[in-house]
mmCIF file of C-alpha atoms in Angstrom:
data_model
loop_
_atom_site.group_PDB
_atom_site.id
_atom_site.type_symbol
_atom_site.label_atom_id
_atom_site.label_comp_id
_atom_site.label_asym_id
_atom_site.label_seq_id
_atom_site.Cartn_x
_atom_site.Cartn_y
_atom_site.Cartn_z
ATOM 1 C CA MET A 6 4.316 4.349 -34.791
ATOM 2 C CA THR A 7 6.501 1.856 -33.096
ATOM 3 C CA SER A 8 7.669 4.502 -30.597
ATOM 4 C CA ILE A 9 4.167 4.691 -29.109
ATOM 5 C CA PHE A 10 4.109 0.651 -27.726
ATOM 6 C CA ARG A 11 8.281 0.826 -26.613
ATOM 7 C CA ARG A 12 7.643 0.545 -22.962
ATOM 8 C CA PRO A 13 10.923 0.638 -20.800
ATOM 9 C CA HIS A 14 12.840 -2.237 -19.778
ATOM 10 C CA PHE A 15 13.300 -3.451 -16.585
ATOM 11 C CA ASN A 16 16.714 -4.876 -15.644
ATOM 12 C CA PRO A 17 16.206 -8.801 -13.597
ATOM 13 C CA LEU A 18 19.461 -8.269 -12.121
ATOM 14 C CA PHE A 19 17.929 -5.572 -10.275
ATOM 15 C CA LEU A 20 15.433 -7.696 -8.558
ATOM 16 C CA LEU A 21 18.070 -9.776 -7.580
ATOM 17 C CA ALA A 22 20.364 -7.381 -6.197
ATOM 18 C CA ALA A 23 17.073 -5.594 -4.319
ATOM 19 C CA PHE A 24 16.153 -8.884 -2.350
ATOM 20 C CA VAL A 25 18.773 -11.399 -2.613
ATOM 21 C CA LEU A 26 21.809 -9.586 -1.296
ATOM 22 C CA PRO A 27 19.754 -8.381 1.704
ATOM 23 C CA ALA A 28 18.437 -11.807 2.467
ATOM 24 C CA VAL A 29 22.308 -13.164 1.980
ATOM 25 C CA LEU A 30 23.271 -10.489 4.655
ATOM 26 C CA LEU A 31 20.988 -11.502 7.224
ATOM 27 C CA PHE A 32 21.167 -15.104 6.940
ATOM 28 C CA SER A 33 25.042 -14.796 7.295
ATOM 29 C CA ALA A 34 24.316 -12.604 10.155
ATOM 30 C CA VAL A 35 22.253 -15.377 11.465
ATOM 31 C CA ARG A 36 24.430 -18.395 11.101
ATOM 32 C CA THR A 37 27.485 -15.960 12.519
ATOM 33 C CA PHE A 38 25.239 -15.606 15.632
ATOM 34 C CA GLN A 39 23.628 -19.281 16.100
ATOM 35 C CA GLY A 40 27.545 -20.352 15.711
ATOM 36 C CA LEU A 41 28.525 -18.265 18.496
ATOM 37 C CA ALA A 42 25.523 -19.223 20.496
ATOM 38 C CA THR A 43 26.640 -23.070 20.307
ATOM 39 C CA LEU A 44 30.146 -22.044 21.120
ATOM 40 C CA ARG A 45 28.703 -19.855 24.266
ATOM 41 C CA THR A 46 26.738 -22.964 25.234
ATOM 42 C CA ASP A 47 29.970 -24.860 25.177
ATOM 43 C CA TYR A 48 31.695 -22.364 26.943
ATOM 44 C CA LEU A 49 29.293 -23.040 29.624
ATOM 45 C CA ARG A 50 29.000 -26.644 29.915
ATOM 46 C CA ASN A 51 32.765 -26.426 30.483
ATOM 47 C CA ILE A 52 32.421 -24.186 33.744
ATOM 48 C CA ALA A 53 29.974 -26.531 34.668
ATOM 49 C CA ALA A 54 32.393 -29.735 34.377
ATOM 50 C CA THR A 55 35.224 -27.566 36.040
ATOM 51 C CA VAL A 56 32.836 -27.173 39.140
ATOM 52 C CA ALA A 57 31.932 -30.897 38.960
ATOM 53 C CA ALA A 58 35.629 -31.917 38.960
ATOM 54 C CA GLY A 59 36.149 -29.458 41.664
ATOM 55 C CA LEU A 60 33.763 -31.419 43.894
ATOM 56 C CA GLU A 61 35.171 -34.916 43.464
ATOM 57 C CA THR A 62 39.000 -33.102 44.804
ATOM 58 C CA LEU A 63 36.994 -31.317 47.606
ATOM 59 C CA PRO A 64 37.466 -32.305 51.668
ATOM 60 C CA PRO A 65 34.564 -33.727 52.688
ATOM 61 C CA ASP A 66 34.417 -30.957 55.616
ATOM 62 C CA ALA A 67 34.424 -28.123 53.300
ATOM 63 C CA PRO A 68 31.273 -26.145 52.054
ATOM 64 C CA PRO A 69 30.797 -26.595 48.592
ATOM 65 C CA TYR A 70 29.198 -23.472 46.849
ATOM 66 C CA GLU A 71 31.521 -21.077 49.067
ATOM 67 C CA THR A 72 34.783 -23.065 48.078
ATOM 68 C CA LEU A 73 34.022 -23.172 44.499
ATOM 69 C CA ALA A 74 32.003 -20.174 43.801
ATOM 70 C CA ALA A 75 35.559 -18.237 44.990
ATOM 71 C CA GLU A 76 37.359 -20.131 42.369
ATOM 72 C CA GLN A 77 34.495 -19.951 39.667
ATOM 73 C CA GLY A 78 32.885 -16.546 39.724
ATOM 74 C CA ALA A 79 29.946 -17.645 37.394
ATOM 75 C CA LEU A 80 28.667 -19.945 39.783
ATOM 76 C CA PHE A 81 25.269 -19.192 40.904
ATOM 77 C CA ASP A 82 24.062 -21.694 43.081
ATOM 78 C CA LEU A 83 25.253 -25.384 43.893
ATOM 79 C CA ARG A 84 23.151 -28.451 44.875
ATOM 80 C CA VAL A 85 24.412 -31.768 45.731
ATOM 81 C CA TYR A 86 21.976 -34.858 45.720
ATOM 82 C CA ASP A 87 22.172 -38.104 47.561
ATOM 83 C CA GLU A 88 20.143 -41.263 45.927
ATOM 84 C CA ALA A 89 19.042 -41.907 49.485
ATOM 85 C CA SER A 90 18.014 -38.337 49.908
ATOM 86 C CA SER A 91 14.681 -37.985 51.208
ATOM 87 C CA ASN A 92 13.579 -35.566 48.606
ATOM 88 C CA PRO A 93 14.877 -37.119 45.343
ATOM 89 C CA ASP A 94 14.801 -34.822 42.091
ATOM 90 C CA PRO A 95 12.458 -36.731 39.733
ATOM 91 C CA ALA A 96 14.659 -35.164 37.118
ATOM 92 C CA LEU A 97 17.934 -37.232 38.720
ATOM 93 C CA ALA A 98 16.181 -40.610 38.073
ATOM 94 C CA PRO A 99 17.849 -41.259 34.302
ATOM 95 C CA ILE A 100 20.872 -40.165 35.777
ATOM 96 C CA TRP A 101 20.772 -42.187 39.175
ATOM 97 C CA GLN A 102 19.907 -45.297 36.631
ATOM 98 C CA GLY A 103 22.471 -44.391 34.462
ATOM 99 C CA ARG A 104 20.556 -43.858 31.149
ATOM 100 C CA GLU A 105 21.804 -40.612 30.893
ATOM 101 C CA LEU A 106 25.444 -39.039 31.751
ATOM 102 C CA TYR A 107 24.432 -35.442 32.628
ATOM 103 C CA ARG A 108 21.403 -32.939 31.731
ATOM 104 C CA ILE A 109 21.580 -29.648 30.686
ATOM 105 C CA ALA A 110 18.680 -27.025 30.841
ATOM 106 C CA GLU A 111 18.232 -23.343 31.229
ATOM 107 C CA ALA A 112 16.057 -21.761 34.032
ATOM 108 C CA THR A 113 15.716 -18.539 35.944
ATOM 109 C CA VAL A 114 16.306 -18.260 39.492
ATOM 110 C CA ASP A 115 15.449 -14.748 41.436
ATOM 111 C CA GLY A 116 14.832 -13.206 38.042
ATOM 112 C CA VAL A 117 18.345 -14.049 36.862
ATOM 113 C CA ARG A 118 18.788 -16.410 33.740
ATOM 114 C CA VAL A 119 21.094 -19.413 34.670
ATOM 115 C CA PHE A 120 22.561 -22.417 32.626
ATOM 116 C CA ARG A 121 21.477 -25.317 34.745
ATOM 117 C CA ALA A 122 23.377 -28.657 34.691
ATOM 118 C CA TYR A 123 23.183 -32.271 36.555
ATOM 119 C CA ILE A 124 26.228 -34.036 36.597
ATOM 120 C CA PRO A 125 27.333 -36.935 38.691
ATOM 121 C CA PHE A 126 30.643 -37.124 40.502
ATOM 122 C CA HIS A 127 32.134 -39.479 43.277
ATOM 123 C CA GLN A 128 33.124 -38.626 46.886
ATOM 124 C CA GLU A 129 34.080 -40.564 49.702
ATOM 125 C CA GLY A 130 33.346 -43.769 47.312
ATOM 126 C CA ARG A 131 29.566 -43.051 46.295
ATOM 127 C CA MET A 132 27.959 -41.101 43.239
ATOM 128 C CA ARG A 133 26.302 -38.001 44.297
ATOM 129 C CA VAL A 134 24.250 -35.396 41.656
ATOM 130 C CA ALA A 135 25.297 -32.088 41.463
ATOM 131 C CA ARG A 136 22.666 -29.309 40.075
ATOM 132 C CA ILE A 137 24.883 -26.599 39.217
ATOM 133 C CA ASP A 138 23.620 -23.057 38.394
ATOM 134 C CA ILE A 139 25.770 -20.754 36.079
ATOM 135 C CA ASP A 140 24.927 -17.370 35.081
ATOM 136 C CA GLU A 141 24.271 -17.320 31.506
ATOM 137 C CA SER A 142 25.756 -13.227 31.705
ATOM 138 C CA ALA A 143 29.213 -14.748 32.381
ATOM 139 C CA ALA A 144 29.224 -15.808 28.294
ATOM 140 C CA ASP A 145 27.714 -12.966 26.819
ATOM 141 C CA PHE A 146 30.998 -11.520 25.987
ATOM 142 C CA ILE A 147 31.145 -14.512 23.237
ATOM 143 C CA VAL A 148 27.920 -13.218 21.747
ATOM 144 C CA VAL A 149 27.431 -9.580 22.043
ATOM 145 C CA HIS A 150 29.175 -8.049 19.026
ATOM 146 C CA ALA A 151 27.223 -11.213 16.884
ATOM 147 C CA ARG A 152 23.958 -10.187 18.527
ATOM 148 C CA HIS A 153 24.713 -6.565 17.685
ATOM 149 C CA ASN A 154 25.834 -7.549 14.187
ATOM 150 C CA VAL A 155 22.442 -9.610 13.668
ATOM 151 C CA ALA A 156 20.638 -6.454 14.718
ATOM 152 C CA VAL A 157 22.737 -4.130 12.391
ATOM 153 C CA ALA A 158 22.261 -6.616 9.357
ATOM 154 C CA ALA A 159 18.535 -6.732 10.157
ATOM 155 C CA LEU A 160 18.000 -3.373 10.073
ATOM 156 C CA SER A 161 20.123 -2.717 6.938
ATOM 157 C CA GLY A 162 18.257 -5.635 5.011
ATOM 158 C CA ALA A 163 14.999 -3.840 6.131
ATOM 159 C CA VAL A 164 16.189 -0.859 4.972
ATOM 160 C CA LEU A 165 17.628 -2.377 1.485
ATOM 161 C CA MET A 166 14.265 -4.303 1.260
ATOM 162 C CA LEU A 167 11.940 -0.963 1.799
ATOM 163 C CA LEU A 168 14.452 0.999 -0.667
ATOM 164 C CA SER A 169 14.164 -1.529 -2.916
ATOM 165 C CA PHE A 170 10.281 -1.988 -2.675
ATOM 166 C CA TYR A 171 10.341 2.239 -3.020
ATOM 167 C CA ALA A 172 12.328 1.982 -6.181
ATOM 168 C CA ILE A 173 10.309 -0.714 -7.943
ATOM 169 C CA TRP A 174 7.370 1.109 -6.905
ATOM 170 C CA SER A 175 8.945 4.375 -8.518
ATOM 171 C CA VAL A 176 10.212 2.218 -11.883
ATOM 172 C CA ARG A 177 6.407 0.886 -12.324
ATOM 173 C CA ARG A 178 4.754 4.184 -11.995
ATOM 174 C CA GLN A 179 7.163 5.741 -15.068
ATOM 175 C CA MET A 180 6.617 2.583 -16.952
ATOM 176 C CA ARG A 181 3.183 2.784 -16.315
ATOM 177 C CA LEU A 182 3.076 6.970 -16.951
ATOM 178 C CA GLN A 183 4.844 6.469 -20.223
ATOM 179 C CA HIS A 184 2.719 3.966 -20.875
ATOM 180 C CA LEU A 185 -0.402 6.014 -20.608
ATOM 181 C CA ALA A 186 1.021 8.899 -22.438
ATOM 182 C CA HIS A 187 2.053 6.592 -25.214
ATOM 183 C CA LEU A 188 -1.389 5.623 -25.350
ATOM 184 C CA GLY A 189 -2.696 9.386 -25.078
ATOM 185 C CA GLU A 190 -0.226 9.660 -27.784
ATOM 186 C CA MET A 191 -1.867 6.906 -30.186
ATOM 187 C CA SER A 192 -5.283 7.901 -28.928
ATOM 188 C CA ALA A 193 -4.914 11.529 -30.611
ATOM 189 C CA VAL A 194 -3.429 10.292 -33.622
ATOM 190 C CA LEU A 195 -6.343 7.781 -34.018
ATOM 191 C CA ALA A 196 -8.694 10.432 -33.406
ATOM 192 C CA HIS A 197 -7.310 13.089 -36.178
ATOM 193 C CA GLU A 198 -7.778 9.986 -38.364
ATOM 194 C CA ILE A 199 -11.276 9.570 -37.554
ATOM 195 C CA ARG A 200 -12.707 12.901 -36.692
ATOM 196 C CA ASN A 201 -12.771 13.957 -40.409
ATOM 197 C CA PRO A 202 -14.524 10.524 -42.234
ATOM 198 C CA LEU A 203 -16.874 10.827 -39.167
ATOM 199 C CA GLY A 204 -17.963 14.540 -39.819
ATOM 200 C CA THR A 205 -18.613 13.057 -43.413
ATOM 201 C CA MET A 206 -20.908 10.547 -42.413
ATOM 202 C CA LYS A 207 -22.800 12.594 -40.297
ATOM 203 C CA GLY A 208 -23.692 15.289 -42.605
ATOM 204 C CA PHE A 209 -24.435 12.957 -45.150
ATOM 205 C CA VAL A 210 -26.755 10.835 -42.620
ATOM 206 C CA GLN A 211 -27.952 14.399 -41.616
ATOM 207 C CA LEU A 212 -28.676 15.403 -45.380
ATOM 208 C CA ALA A 213 -30.560 11.886 -46.048
ATOM 209 C CA GLN A 214 -32.784 12.919 -42.754
ATOM 210 C CA GLU A 215 -33.687 16.070 -44.273
ATOM 211 C CA ARG A 216 -34.842 14.174 -47.652
ATOM 212 C CA ALA A 217 -36.053 11.414 -46.319
ATOM 213 C CA ASP A 218 -39.788 10.311 -45.273
ATOM 214 C CA ALA A 219 -40.667 9.648 -41.903
ATOM 215 C CA PRO A 220 -40.090 5.563 -41.720
ATOM 216 C CA THR A 221 -36.681 6.210 -43.629
ATOM 217 C CA ARG A 222 -36.052 9.288 -40.694
ATOM 218 C CA ALA A 223 -36.832 6.809 -38.085
ATOM 219 C CA LEU A 224 -34.379 4.039 -39.359
ATOM 220 C CA LEU A 225 -31.752 7.091 -39.489
ATOM 221 C CA ASP A 226 -32.070 8.163 -35.964
ATOM 222 C CA PRO A 227 -30.122 5.693 -34.305
ATOM 223 C CA VAL A 228 -27.429 6.485 -36.837
ATOM 224 C CA LEU A 229 -27.000 10.049 -35.886
ATOM 225 C CA ASP A 230 -27.266 9.108 -32.317
ATOM 226 C CA GLU A 231 -24.389 6.655 -32.512
ATOM 227 C CA THR A 232 -22.189 9.140 -34.854
ATOM 228 C CA GLN A 233 -22.584 11.789 -32.182
ATOM 229 C CA ARG A 234 -21.937 9.238 -29.382
ATOM 230 C CA LEU A 235 -18.336 8.546 -31.730
ATOM 231 C CA GLU A 236 -17.966 12.386 -31.895
ATOM 232 C CA ARG A 237 -17.855 12.535 -28.051
ATOM 233 C CA LEU A 238 -15.360 9.599 -28.193
ATOM 234 C CA VAL A 239 -13.367 11.404 -30.520
ATOM 235 C CA SER A 240 -13.482 14.749 -28.635
ATOM 236 C CA ASP A 241 -12.555 12.570 -25.274
ATOM 237 C CA LEU A 242 -9.440 10.971 -26.900
ATOM 238 C CA LEU A 243 -8.154 14.756 -28.540
ATOM 239 C CA LEU A 244 -8.779 15.930 -25.084
ATOM 240 C CA TYR A 245 -7.310 13.210 -23.109
ATOM 241 C CA GLY A 246 -3.981 13.264 -25.761
ATOM 242 C CA ARG A 247 -3.645 16.817 -25.358
ATOM 243 C CA PRO A 248 -2.282 18.985 -22.614
ATOM 244 C CA PRO A 249 -4.694 21.341 -21.141
ATOM 245 C CA GLN A 250 -3.605 24.830 -21.217
ATOM 246 C CA PRO A 251 -5.793 27.441 -19.060
ATOM 247 C CA ALA A 252 -6.849 30.545 -20.246
ATOM 248 C CA PHE A 253 -7.953 32.086 -16.978
ATOM 249 C CA ARG A 254 -10.620 34.866 -16.672
ATOM 250 C CA ILE A 255 -13.717 36.364 -14.296
ATOM 251 C CA VAL A 256 -16.639 34.215 -15.431
ATOM 252 C CA ARG A 257 -20.311 34.282 -13.259
ATOM 253 C CA TRP A 258 -21.096 31.132 -12.017
ATOM 254 C CA SER A 259 -24.764 31.324 -14.074
ATOM 255 C CA GLU A 260 -22.901 31.344 -17.406
ATOM 256 C CA ILE A 261 -21.044 27.921 -16.535
ATOM 257 C CA ARG A 262 -24.028 26.207 -14.909
ATOM 258 C CA ASP A 263 -26.735 27.248 -17.741
ATOM 259 C CA ALA A 264 -24.068 26.116 -20.660
ATOM 260 C CA VAL A 265 -24.062 22.468 -18.873
ATOM 261 C CA ALA A 266 -27.547 21.981 -17.532
ATOM 262 C CA LEU A 267 -28.903 18.921 -18.399
ATOM 263 C CA ARG A 268 -31.535 18.129 -21.160
ATOM 264 C CA ASN A 269 -32.558 14.523 -20.079
ATOM 265 C CA GLY A 270 -36.021 14.003 -19.985
ATOM 266 C CA ARG A 271 -35.752 10.751 -17.420
ATOM 267 C CA ILE A 272 -34.421 12.461 -14.607
ATOM 268 C CA ARG A 273 -34.778 15.688 -12.881
ATOM 269 C CA TYR A 274 -32.121 18.387 -13.162
ATOM 270 C CA ALA A 275 -31.780 20.869 -10.248
ATOM 271 C CA ALA A 276 -29.023 23.652 -10.427
ATOM 272 C CA GLY A 277 -28.274 26.067 -7.559
ATOM 273 C CA THR A 278 -29.084 29.802 -7.975
ATOM 274 C CA SER A 279 -26.018 30.962 -6.395
ATOM 275 C CA GLU A 280 -24.046 34.463 -7.638
ATOM 276 C CA LEU A 281 -20.808 33.564 -7.674
ATOM 277 C CA THR A 282 -18.346 34.992 -10.010
ATOM 278 C CA LEU A 283 -14.914 32.934 -10.181
ATOM 279 C CA SER A 284 -11.612 33.228 -11.999
ATOM 280 C CA THR A 285 -11.083 29.795 -13.984
ATOM 281 C CA ASP A 286 -11.102 28.645 -17.726
ATOM 282 C CA PRO A 287 -14.646 28.238 -18.644
ATOM 283 C CA ASN A 288 -14.120 26.234 -21.231
ATOM 284 C CA LEU A 289 -12.175 23.440 -19.277
ATOM 285 C CA LEU A 290 -14.715 24.174 -16.135
ATOM 286 C CA LYS A 291 -18.097 23.342 -18.868
ATOM 287 C CA GLN A 292 -16.055 20.128 -19.919
ATOM 288 C CA ILE A 293 -15.654 18.881 -16.426
ATOM 289 C CA LEU A 294 -18.778 19.561 -15.590
ATOM 290 C CA LEU A 295 -20.226 17.872 -18.189
ATOM 291 C CA ASN A 296 -18.645 14.713 -17.696
ATOM 292 C CA LEU A 297 -19.339 14.407 -14.081
ATOM 293 C CA LEU A 298 -23.120 15.641 -15.249
ATOM 294 C CA ARG A 299 -22.970 13.103 -17.540
ATOM 295 C CA ASN A 300 -21.870 10.018 -15.196
ATOM 296 C CA ALA A 301 -24.211 11.377 -12.891
ATOM 297 C CA ALA A 302 -27.108 11.320 -15.116
ATOM 298 C CA GLU A 303 -26.586 7.641 -16.235
ATOM 299 C CA ALA A 304 -26.454 6.436 -12.577
ATOM 300 C CA ALA A 305 -29.291 8.617 -11.199
ATOM 301 C CA ARG A 306 -32.582 6.595 -10.722
ATOM 302 C CA GLU A 307 -34.645 10.440 -10.590
ATOM 303 C CA GLU A 308 -32.577 13.452 -9.712
ATOM 304 C CA VAL A 309 -29.210 15.348 -10.309
ATOM 305 C CA SER A 310 -28.176 18.334 -8.845
ATOM 306 C CA LEU A 311 -25.676 20.958 -9.177
ATOM 307 C CA SER A 312 -24.384 23.753 -7.095
ATOM 308 C CA ALA A 313 -21.791 26.107 -5.909
ATOM 309 C CA ARG A 314 -20.964 27.557 -2.956
ATOM 310 C CA VAL A 315 -17.596 29.361 -1.306
ATOM 311 C CA GLU A 316 -15.787 27.390 1.629
ATOM 312 C CA GLY A 317 -12.927 29.736 2.933
ATOM 313 C CA ALA A 318 -10.372 29.935 0.351
ATOM 314 C CA SER A 319 -12.323 27.662 -2.223
ATOM 315 C CA ILE A 320 -15.206 27.619 -4.553
ATOM 316 C CA VAL A 321 -17.058 24.092 -4.086
ATOM 317 C CA ILE A 322 -19.192 22.573 -6.706
ATOM 318 C CA ALA A 323 -20.877 19.591 -5.927
ATOM 319 C CA VAL A 324 -22.811 17.130 -8.667
ATOM 320 C CA GLU A 325 -24.982 14.737 -7.009
ATOM 321 C CA ASP A 326 -27.082 12.088 -8.015
ATOM 322 C CA ASP A 327 -29.481 9.380 -5.937
ATOM 323 C CA GLY A 328 -28.377 6.472 -7.456
ATOM 324 C CA PRO A 329 -27.104 3.268 -5.886
ATOM 325 C CA GLY A 330 -23.881 4.627 -4.985
ATOM 326 C CA ILE A 331 -20.600 3.085 -5.994
ATOM 327 C CA PRO A 332 -18.329 0.392 -3.666
ATOM 328 C CA GLU A 333 -15.363 2.205 -2.120
ATOM 329 C CA GLU A 334 -12.823 -0.240 -4.050
ATOM 330 C CA VAL A 335 -14.220 0.875 -7.626
ATOM 331 C CA ARG A 336 -14.800 4.416 -6.405
ATOM 332 C CA LYS A 337 -10.875 4.708 -5.644
ATOM 333 C CA ARG A 338 -9.958 3.805 -9.385
ATOM 334 C CA LEU A 339 -12.563 5.807 -11.641
ATOM 335 C CA PHE A 340 -10.242 8.448 -12.037
ATOM 336 C CA GLU A 341 -7.936 5.767 -13.912
ATOM 337 C CA SER A 342 -7.304 6.178 -17.251
ATOM 338 C CA PHE A 343 -9.309 3.536 -19.435
ATOM 339 C CA PHE A 344 -10.978 2.332 -16.211
ATOM 340 C CA THR A 345 -14.725 1.979 -16.370
ATOM 341 C CA THR A 346 -17.335 -0.264 -15.069
ATOM 342 C CA LYS A 347 -19.824 0.296 -17.867
ATOM 343 C CA SER A 348 -20.305 -1.706 -21.244
ATOM 344 C CA PHE A 349 -19.575 0.744 -23.233
ATOM 345 C CA GLY A 350 -17.085 3.738 -23.197
ATOM 346 C CA THR A 351 -13.222 4.134 -22.951
ATOM 347 C CA GLY A 352 -13.196 4.990 -19.299
ATOM 348 C CA LEU A 353 -11.633 8.409 -19.928
ATOM 349 C CA GLY A 354 -14.551 11.160 -18.968
ATOM 350 C CA LEU A 355 -13.335 10.908 -15.045
ATOM 351 C CA ALA A 356 -9.722 10.667 -16.050
ATOM 352 C CA ILE A 357 -10.315 13.582 -18.402
ATOM 353 C CA ALA A 358 -12.009 15.496 -15.506
ATOM 354 C CA LYS A 359 -9.395 15.356 -13.024
ATOM 355 C CA LYS A 360 -6.532 16.266 -15.468
ATOM 356 C CA LEU A 361 -8.716 19.253 -16.378
ATOM 357 C CA THR A 362 -9.234 19.904 -12.716
ATOM 358 C CA VAL A 363 -5.394 19.759 -11.978
ATOM 359 C CA ALA A 364 -4.802 22.273 -15.023
ATOM 360 C CA LEU A 365 -6.844 24.546 -13.269
ATOM 361 C CA GLY A 366 -5.254 24.570 -9.941
ATOM 362 C CA GLY A 367 -7.710 22.285 -8.230
ATOM 363 C CA THR A 368 -8.909 18.811 -6.671
ATOM 364 C CA ILE A 369 -11.969 16.808 -7.787
ATOM 365 C CA GLU A 370 -12.873 13.502 -5.222
ATOM 366 C CA LEU A 371 -16.089 11.597 -5.448
ATOM 367 C CA LEU A 372 -18.027 10.606 -2.153
ATOM 368 C CA PRO A 373 -20.555 8.777 -0.624
ATOM 369 C CA ARG A 374 -23.644 10.915 -0.884
ATOM 370 C CA THR A 375 -25.769 10.863 2.224
ATOM 371 C CA GLY A 376 -29.407 9.167 1.828
ATOM 372 C CA GLY A 377 -27.754 7.542 -1.034
ATOM 373 C CA GLY A 378 -25.863 7.947 -4.189
ATOM 374 C CA THR A 379 -22.625 9.370 -5.405
ATOM 375 C CA LEU A 380 -21.221 13.411 -4.571
ATOM 376 C CA ALA A 381 -18.652 14.391 -6.994
ATOM 377 C CA GLU A 382 -16.812 17.671 -5.559
ATOM 378 C CA LEU A 383 -14.750 19.977 -7.411
ATOM 379 C CA ARG A 384 -12.641 22.037 -5.320
ATOM 380 C CA LEU A 385 -11.193 25.342 -7.038
ATOM 381 C CA LYS A 386 -9.183 28.152 -5.699
ATOM 382 C CA ARG A 387 -11.701 30.985 -5.043
ATOM 383 C CA GLY A 388 -8.765 33.882 -6.658
ATOM 384 C CA ASP A 389 -10.477 37.138 -7.073
ATOM 385 C CA THR A 390 -14.405 36.068 -6.740
ATOM 386 C CA ARG A 391 -17.695 37.891 -5.246
ATOM 387 C CA HIS A 392 -20.330 35.476 -4.036
ATOM 388 C CA GLY A 393 -24.229 35.899 -3.021
ATOM 389 C CA THR A 394 -25.959 32.809 -1.930
ATOM 390 C CA ASP A 395 -26.622 29.533 -3.084
ATOM 391 C CA SER A 396 -30.301 28.347 -2.755
ATOM 392 C CA GLY A 397 -29.432 24.966 -4.171
ATOM 393 C CA GLY A 398 -32.562 24.900 -5.648
ATOM 394 C CA GLY A 399 -33.743 23.720 -9.295
#
């Protein structure tokens, strides 16, 4: 029995490699880019300082921009301010007052990104301030490769993380499927062990009922009911743990419909009257419909309906109830093994129905029913079929 509970080992080093390595790769690329961006700023600052130094040695009658732009091709614009200017720039006040040695900023001029520096200089015995605009693209050669490396590293890291998430999802899914397979194996073992003593108990209870008086039979009725419920549970466990092997043959829909007809005094049961003939395994199909009808009857307020129709290359069998319906988040999980919203049961009914439907080559889904309630729709391939009409009546 130890093999039943053994679960796959998930190596924590995989998680470390999956997330830490892409993060380190991206972090390293970003740090490199930041370092080169600082170097780029220093390069632009040095150009501005060279221009300011050239202003101090420039002859008074020489045009500043035209002269220095010929020496520094990156120079975009140049303006010189005197403190006595009629329109002083308020940004220059800290420099005039000696509280700042210089000021740098970034600006956009005529759609061009420029590195702007305010630098004081002396000319003809007077202090002036130059606003020097340097085209930032002049320093792009420093960071262009680093920028590409960051983009490649970010893309590579993202791809690695996505692959890691997919690998982890795949491993977790495999673990879950193996765990469910182990549970199915264990369920089959337990069901086999329970079936024989349960049959003995049921036989003695029925024998006691036959020989007992009326008051005693009334006391034994709940015992027999619960025994029958346990029998259904054992059958579900065996069916869940045993891979279905369909035996296809041509069968009339009316044969299936009549075999699964509900006998429940609490609700009305409406079955369609179609004359369909389909190729299927009748035993597996009956088990699917019994599980769907049992769930519908438990949820219904007054009515459950069963119908079948031809739709293209498919036979569509519908089980409907007029119950309160199922919330979307719950409906998505109802085909999961051992998931149930009831206070009793194993949650295997719909899981078995889906398992058998897949074995028959079909699909099954739960949908909200128009007017309230739930619609379980079973879609099977037509195969070699003949059909008439479906009235949908009872």
